[in-house]
Every structure is written in structure tokens, then in C-alpha cells.
């Protein structure tokens, strides 16, 4: 259901099929093509032999890569941090897990509907900001509120999970489109590595917050 990569077709010697895909993409984007571009005449394949280290030799690509890696780390850390610590939320633990799963599914449908309308960058930034603001907001009802305000913490956690899930879904597509073709696999591998680091840190950060909160309660007593 998806067209093959034009670069891959050229490497396999399927010039006519690659030309059709490029013409279709140009027509969809309203970009005129020269005769050489239409027929891919005298095309030269560039980028052969590129390695993962070339990603860090170009300033623009380096900055973009570091930003994307950080996004993967944070999105993964928040996603798993909220998912694995549902027991710390007020109310029934099973209901909390159910609600977290519901908002996660809702975030995927949200992204599916807006991904091509709003664009990858806007949706990614919006999701990260939404999740970040919601998670920061949980500090206030926890510190200054009582049992009557515990529902606010749960609500903000659900909003944070919604934002983190949406950001995690969008970043897969956005990252793949940012990296050059010859470095895409290596770039996505490093992105996944960053996400795994965030997932590893998530439970420890939750334990650290829980420890500090217990210390504050002991000081009050």
C-alpha cells in the first residue's frame, strides 16, 4: 500500500519505477520537474558509504539529532513513568490503569486525525508542552492540597499521559522524516537508544520523588 523508496529502486536499477514515484510526489506537492528529473537521466547516487559518525560532522544535522534524541528520552521517561506508577495515584489501582490505557488510545486517534493537518512539528511540540505542563501541575495539589484535591492529581496525570503518548507516537514519524535516507536506520537506532535510557530512568525518578515526599512529610511531623 506504500510506494517503494525512489533511492532503493535506483539502487536496484528500476529507473522507470523510481521516476514514476518522483513524478507523483512532485505532482502532489505542486513542484515542477525538469526533463532530467522526470526521466532520472544521468542520475548519480550520493551518500554511499555514509556511516553513523557522519551524523555528527554536519552542524545542522547534529543539532537536529540532539534535539530529537532529547525528545525521545523525555517522551519515553514520562510515558513509562506514568504507566508504571499508577499505584501512586489516588483511587483504585485497576481503575487508574484502565483510565491511563483509555487516554493512551485516545491520544493515538488524536494524532491520527491531526498528523497531516497540523503537521509533525506543531503536533509534537503541542503534545510535549501539554504533557509537561500537566506533570508539573501535579506538584501543587500534592504539596498544598489534601485528600479532597487528589482527583486533581489524577486528572493532571491523565492529561500528562495523553501528551506523552501522543508525543511518543508522533516522534516515530517525525524522526524518520528528519534523517537523510542513508543515515535513517542509524539515526532511528540512536533515537530508540535514547528512549530506552528514558525508560530505565523513569522508575528511579519516581522512587526519588516518593522518597523526597516522604522526607517532607516526616519533617512536618
Tab-separated table of C-alpha atoms in Angstrom:
chain	number	residue	atom	x	y	z
A	1	UNK	CA	0.000	0.000	0.000
A	2	UNK	CA	3.042	2.284	0.237
A	3	UNK	CA	5.358	3.148	-2.674
A	4	UNK	CA	8.931	1.942	-2.572
A	5	UNK	CA	11.779	4.323	-1.821
A	6	UNK	CA	12.996	6.013	-5.003
A	7	UNK	CA	16.587	5.657	-3.818
A	8	UNK	CA	16.139	1.923	-3.258
A	9	UNK	CA	14.589	1.495	-6.713
A	10	UNK	CA	17.507	3.346	-8.293
A	11	UNK	CA	19.995	1.145	-6.494
A	12	UNK	CA	18.155	-1.881	-7.891
A	13	UNK	CA	18.227	-0.436	-11.407
A	14	UNK	CA	14.466	0.184	-11.574
A	15	UNK	CA	14.740	3.683	-13.014
A	16	UNK	CA	11.277	3.867	-14.585
A	17	UNK	CA	9.510	2.940	-11.355
A	18	UNK	CA	11.605	5.458	-9.409
A	19	UNK	CA	10.779	8.169	-11.964
A	20	UNK	CA	7.046	7.495	-11.590
A	21	UNK	CA	7.244	7.836	-7.814
A	22	UNK	CA	9.185	11.103	-8.046
A	23	UNK	CA	6.726	12.499	-10.598
A	24	UNK	CA	3.804	11.502	-8.378
A	25	UNK	CA	5.411	13.184	-5.351
A	26	UNK	CA	6.164	16.331	-7.356
A	27	UNK	CA	2.599	16.491	-8.664
A	28	UNK	CA	1.169	16.106	-5.169
A	29	UNK	CA	3.405	18.887	-3.819
A	30	UNK	CA	2.946	21.148	-6.850
A	31	UNK	CA	6.660	21.186	-7.720
A	32	UNK	CA	7.722	21.380	-11.389
A	33	UNK	CA	10.341	18.914	-12.604
A	34	UNK	CA	12.979	19.280	-15.281
A	35	UNK	CA	13.242	16.727	-18.067
A	36	UNK	CA	16.269	15.104	-16.440
A	37	UNK	CA	14.402	14.849	-13.160
A	38	UNK	CA	11.388	13.358	-14.927
A	39	UNK	CA	13.417	10.589	-16.521
A	40	UNK	CA	16.173	10.434	-13.881
A	41	UNK	CA	18.662	10.740	-16.702
A	42	UNK	CA	22.320	10.794	-15.700
A	43	UNK	CA	21.334	10.436	-12.063
A	44	UNK	CA	24.169	9.983	-9.609
A	45	UNK	CA	23.637	8.186	-6.350
A	46	UNK	CA	25.112	10.166	-3.489
A	47	UNK	CA	25.626	9.207	0.090
A	48	UNK	CA	27.057	5.739	-0.428
A	49	UNK	CA	29.282	4.614	2.366
A	50	UNK	CA	27.861	7.044	4.927
A	51	UNK	CA	28.277	5.837	8.497
A	52	UNK	CA	26.658	6.763	11.764
A	53	UNK	CA	29.564	9.078	12.626
A	54	UNK	CA	28.770	11.326	9.667
A	55	UNK	CA	25.656	12.341	11.569
A	56	UNK	CA	27.842	14.303	13.980
A	57	UNK	CA	30.019	16.009	11.369
A	58	UNK	CA	27.328	18.315	9.982
A	59	UNK	CA	26.327	21.113	12.340
A	60	UNK	CA	22.668	21.341	11.305
A	61	UNK	CA	22.193	17.587	11.412
A	62	UNK	CA	23.990	17.387	14.759
A	63	UNK	CA	21.724	19.988	16.384
A	64	UNK	CA	18.605	18.348	14.987
A	65	UNK	CA	19.765	14.925	16.109
A	66	UNK	CA	20.461	16.050	19.679
A	67	UNK	CA	17.049	17.715	19.910
A	68	UNK	CA	15.333	14.607	18.584
A	69	UNK	CA	17.293	12.339	20.948
A	70	UNK	CA	16.263	14.508	23.894
A	71	UNK	CA	12.628	14.392	22.777
A	72	UNK	CA	12.741	10.607	22.637
A	73	UNK	CA	14.315	10.403	26.092
A	74	UNK	CA	11.783	12.738	27.720
A	75	UNK	CA	8.745	11.249	25.971
A	76	UNK	CA	9.775	7.743	26.988
A	77	UNK	CA	10.591	8.763	30.556
A	78	UNK	CA	7.230	10.470	31.087
A	79	UNK	CA	5.309	7.713	29.301
A	80	UNK	CA	6.774	4.869	31.339
A	81	UNK	CA	6.961	6.955	34.491
A	82	UNK	CA	3.202	7.488	34.478
A	83	UNK	CA	2.400	3.982	33.254
A	84	UNK	CA	4.499	2.151	35.839
A	85	UNK	CA	3.457	4.300	38.781
A	86	UNK	CA	-0.304	4.161	38.506
A	87	UNK	CA	-0.370	2.692	42.010
A	88	UNK	CA	0.803	6.021	43.423
A	89	UNK	CA	-2.268	7.800	42.110
A	90	UNK	CA	-5.314	8.203	44.290
A	91	UNK	CA	-8.230	5.842	43.910
A	92	UNK	CA	-8.455	2.269	42.722
A	93	UNK	CA	-5.274	0.991	41.084
A	94	UNK	CA	-7.184	-1.056	38.497
A	95	UNK	CA	-9.340	1.893	37.548
A	96	UNK	CA	-6.228	4.039	37.241
A	97	UNK	CA	-4.626	1.546	34.858
A	98	UNK	CA	-7.826	1.460	32.823
A	99	UNK	CA	-8.032	5.248	32.610
A	100	UNK	CA	-4.370	5.504	31.605
A	101	UNK	CA	-4.988	2.968	28.838
A	102	UNK	CA	-8.067	4.853	27.637
A	103	UNK	CA	-6.276	8.201	27.372
A	104	UNK	CA	-3.389	6.493	25.572
A	105	UNK	CA	-5.730	5.097	22.930
A	106	UNK	CA	-7.447	8.482	22.673
A	107	UNK	CA	-4.085	10.161	22.053
A	108	UNK	CA	-3.389	7.828	19.122
A	109	UNK	CA	-6.692	8.691	17.459
A	110	UNK	CA	-5.982	12.351	18.194
A	111	UNK	CA	-2.644	12.121	16.377
A	112	UNK	CA	-4.141	10.118	13.542
A	113	UNK	CA	-6.646	12.865	12.845
A	114	UNK	CA	-4.294	15.843	13.123
A	115	UNK	CA	-0.952	14.496	11.908
A	116	UNK	CA	-1.352	15.626	8.302
A	117	UNK	CA	-3.491	18.662	9.129
A	118	UNK	CA	-1.367	20.432	11.728
A	119	UNK	CA	1.985	18.970	10.714
A	120	UNK	CA	4.508	16.896	12.623
A	121	UNK	CA	6.410	19.725	14.305
A	122	UNK	CA	3.384	21.539	15.715
A	123	UNK	CA	1.746	18.343	16.957
A	124	UNK	CA	4.985	17.160	18.558
A	125	UNK	CA	5.572	20.475	20.329
A	126	UNK	CA	1.955	20.704	21.450
A	127	UNK	CA	1.978	17.168	22.850
A	128	UNK	CA	5.241	17.695	24.716
A	129	UNK	CA	4.081	21.013	26.179
A	130	UNK	CA	0.706	19.590	27.161
A	131	UNK	CA	2.260	16.621	28.935
A	132	UNK	CA	4.977	18.721	30.559
A	133	UNK	CA	2.636	21.388	31.913
A	134	UNK	CA	0.243	18.748	33.244
A	135	UNK	CA	3.017	16.819	35.002
A	136	UNK	CA	4.462	19.983	36.541
A	137	UNK	CA	0.971	20.934	37.653
A	138	UNK	CA	0.682	17.772	39.750
A	139	UNK	CA	3.207	19.267	42.184
A	140	UNK	CA	0.754	21.795	43.598
A	141	UNK	CA	-2.150	19.545	44.665
A	142	UNK	CA	0.343	17.025	46.090
A	143	UNK	CA	2.199	19.587	48.213
A	144	UNK	CA	-0.518	22.100	49.046
A	145	UNK	CA	-3.693	20.057	48.688
A	146	UNK	CA	-5.371	17.453	50.830
A	147	UNK	CA	-7.389	14.322	50.233
A	148	UNK	CA	-10.188	16.341	48.663
A	149	UNK	CA	-7.827	17.539	45.917
A	150	UNK	CA	-6.411	14.111	44.999
A	151	UNK	CA	-8.699	13.924	41.975
A	152	UNK	CA	-6.843	16.921	40.530
A	153	UNK	CA	-3.585	14.959	40.657
A	154	UNK	CA	-5.237	12.043	38.886
A	155	UNK	CA	-6.717	14.314	36.230
A	156	UNK	CA	-3.398	16.041	35.565
A	157	UNK	CA	-1.645	12.665	35.391
A	158	UNK	CA	-4.123	11.508	32.768
A	159	UNK	CA	-3.528	14.670	30.753
A	160	UNK	CA	0.217	14.102	31.107
A	161	UNK	CA	-0.151	10.528	29.871
A	162	UNK	CA	-2.202	11.786	26.942
A	163	UNK	CA	0.527	14.250	25.973
A	164	UNK	CA	3.365	11.764	26.457
A	165	UNK	CA	1.600	9.069	24.430
A	166	UNK	CA	0.843	11.494	21.614
A	167	UNK	CA	4.423	12.775	21.592
A	168	UNK	CA	5.773	9.223	21.586
A	169	UNK	CA	3.566	8.354	18.609
A	170	UNK	CA	4.447	11.438	16.554
A	171	UNK	CA	8.186	11.317	17.228
A	172	UNK	CA	8.498	7.986	15.406
A	173	UNK	CA	7.248	9.513	12.161
A	174	UNK	CA	8.864	12.913	12.638
A	175	UNK	CA	12.313	11.464	13.340
A	176	UNK	CA	12.271	9.160	10.333
A	177	UNK	CA	11.471	12.106	8.076
A	178	UNK	CA	14.213	14.309	9.532
A	179	UNK	CA	17.151	11.975	8.957
A	180	UNK	CA	18.695	11.589	5.488
A	181	UNK	CA	17.931	8.301	3.771
A	182	UNK	CA	21.470	6.964	4.078
A	183	UNK	CA	21.513	7.648	7.838
A	184	UNK	CA	17.902	6.911	8.701
A	185	UNK	CA	18.399	3.448	10.166
A	186	UNK	CA	21.342	4.567	12.283
A	187	UNK	CA	19.504	7.689	13.407
A	188	UNK	CA	16.395	5.776	14.412
A	189	UNK	CA	18.574	3.298	16.272
A	190	UNK	CA	20.099	6.109	18.339
A	191	UNK	CA	16.619	7.515	18.932
A	192	UNK	CA	15.485	4.160	20.249
A	193	UNK	CA	18.570	4.027	22.462
A	194	UNK	CA	17.670	7.432	23.908
A	195	UNK	CA	14.127	6.235	24.574
A	196	UNK	CA	15.394	3.146	26.375
A	197	UNK	CA	17.560	5.342	28.609
A	198	UNK	CA	14.483	7.391	29.467
A	199	UNK	CA	12.532	4.232	30.218
A	200	UNK	CA	15.307	2.997	32.517
A	201	UNK	CA	15.410	6.292	34.415
A	202	UNK	CA	11.628	6.544	34.833
A	203	UNK	CA	11.126	4.218	37.845
A	204	UNK	CA	14.184	5.593	39.646
A	205	UNK	CA	12.968	9.162	39.277
A	206	UNK	CA	9.570	8.113	40.609
A	207	UNK	CA	11.232	6.451	43.610
A	208	UNK	CA	13.343	9.565	44.199
A	209	UNK	CA	10.264	11.783	44.180
A	210	UNK	CA	8.470	9.389	46.530
A	211	UNK	CA	11.457	9.382	48.897
A	212	UNK	CA	11.680	13.178	48.966
A	213	UNK	CA	7.946	13.442	49.547
A	214	UNK	CA	8.155	11.033	52.491
A	215	UNK	CA	11.029	13.064	53.933
A	216	UNK	CA	8.974	16.249	53.690
A	217	UNK	CA	6.075	14.574	55.487
A	218	UNK	CA	8.411	13.397	58.255
A	219	UNK	CA	9.767	16.924	58.685
A	220	UNK	CA	6.247	18.306	59.011
A	221	UNK	CA	5.505	15.831	61.778
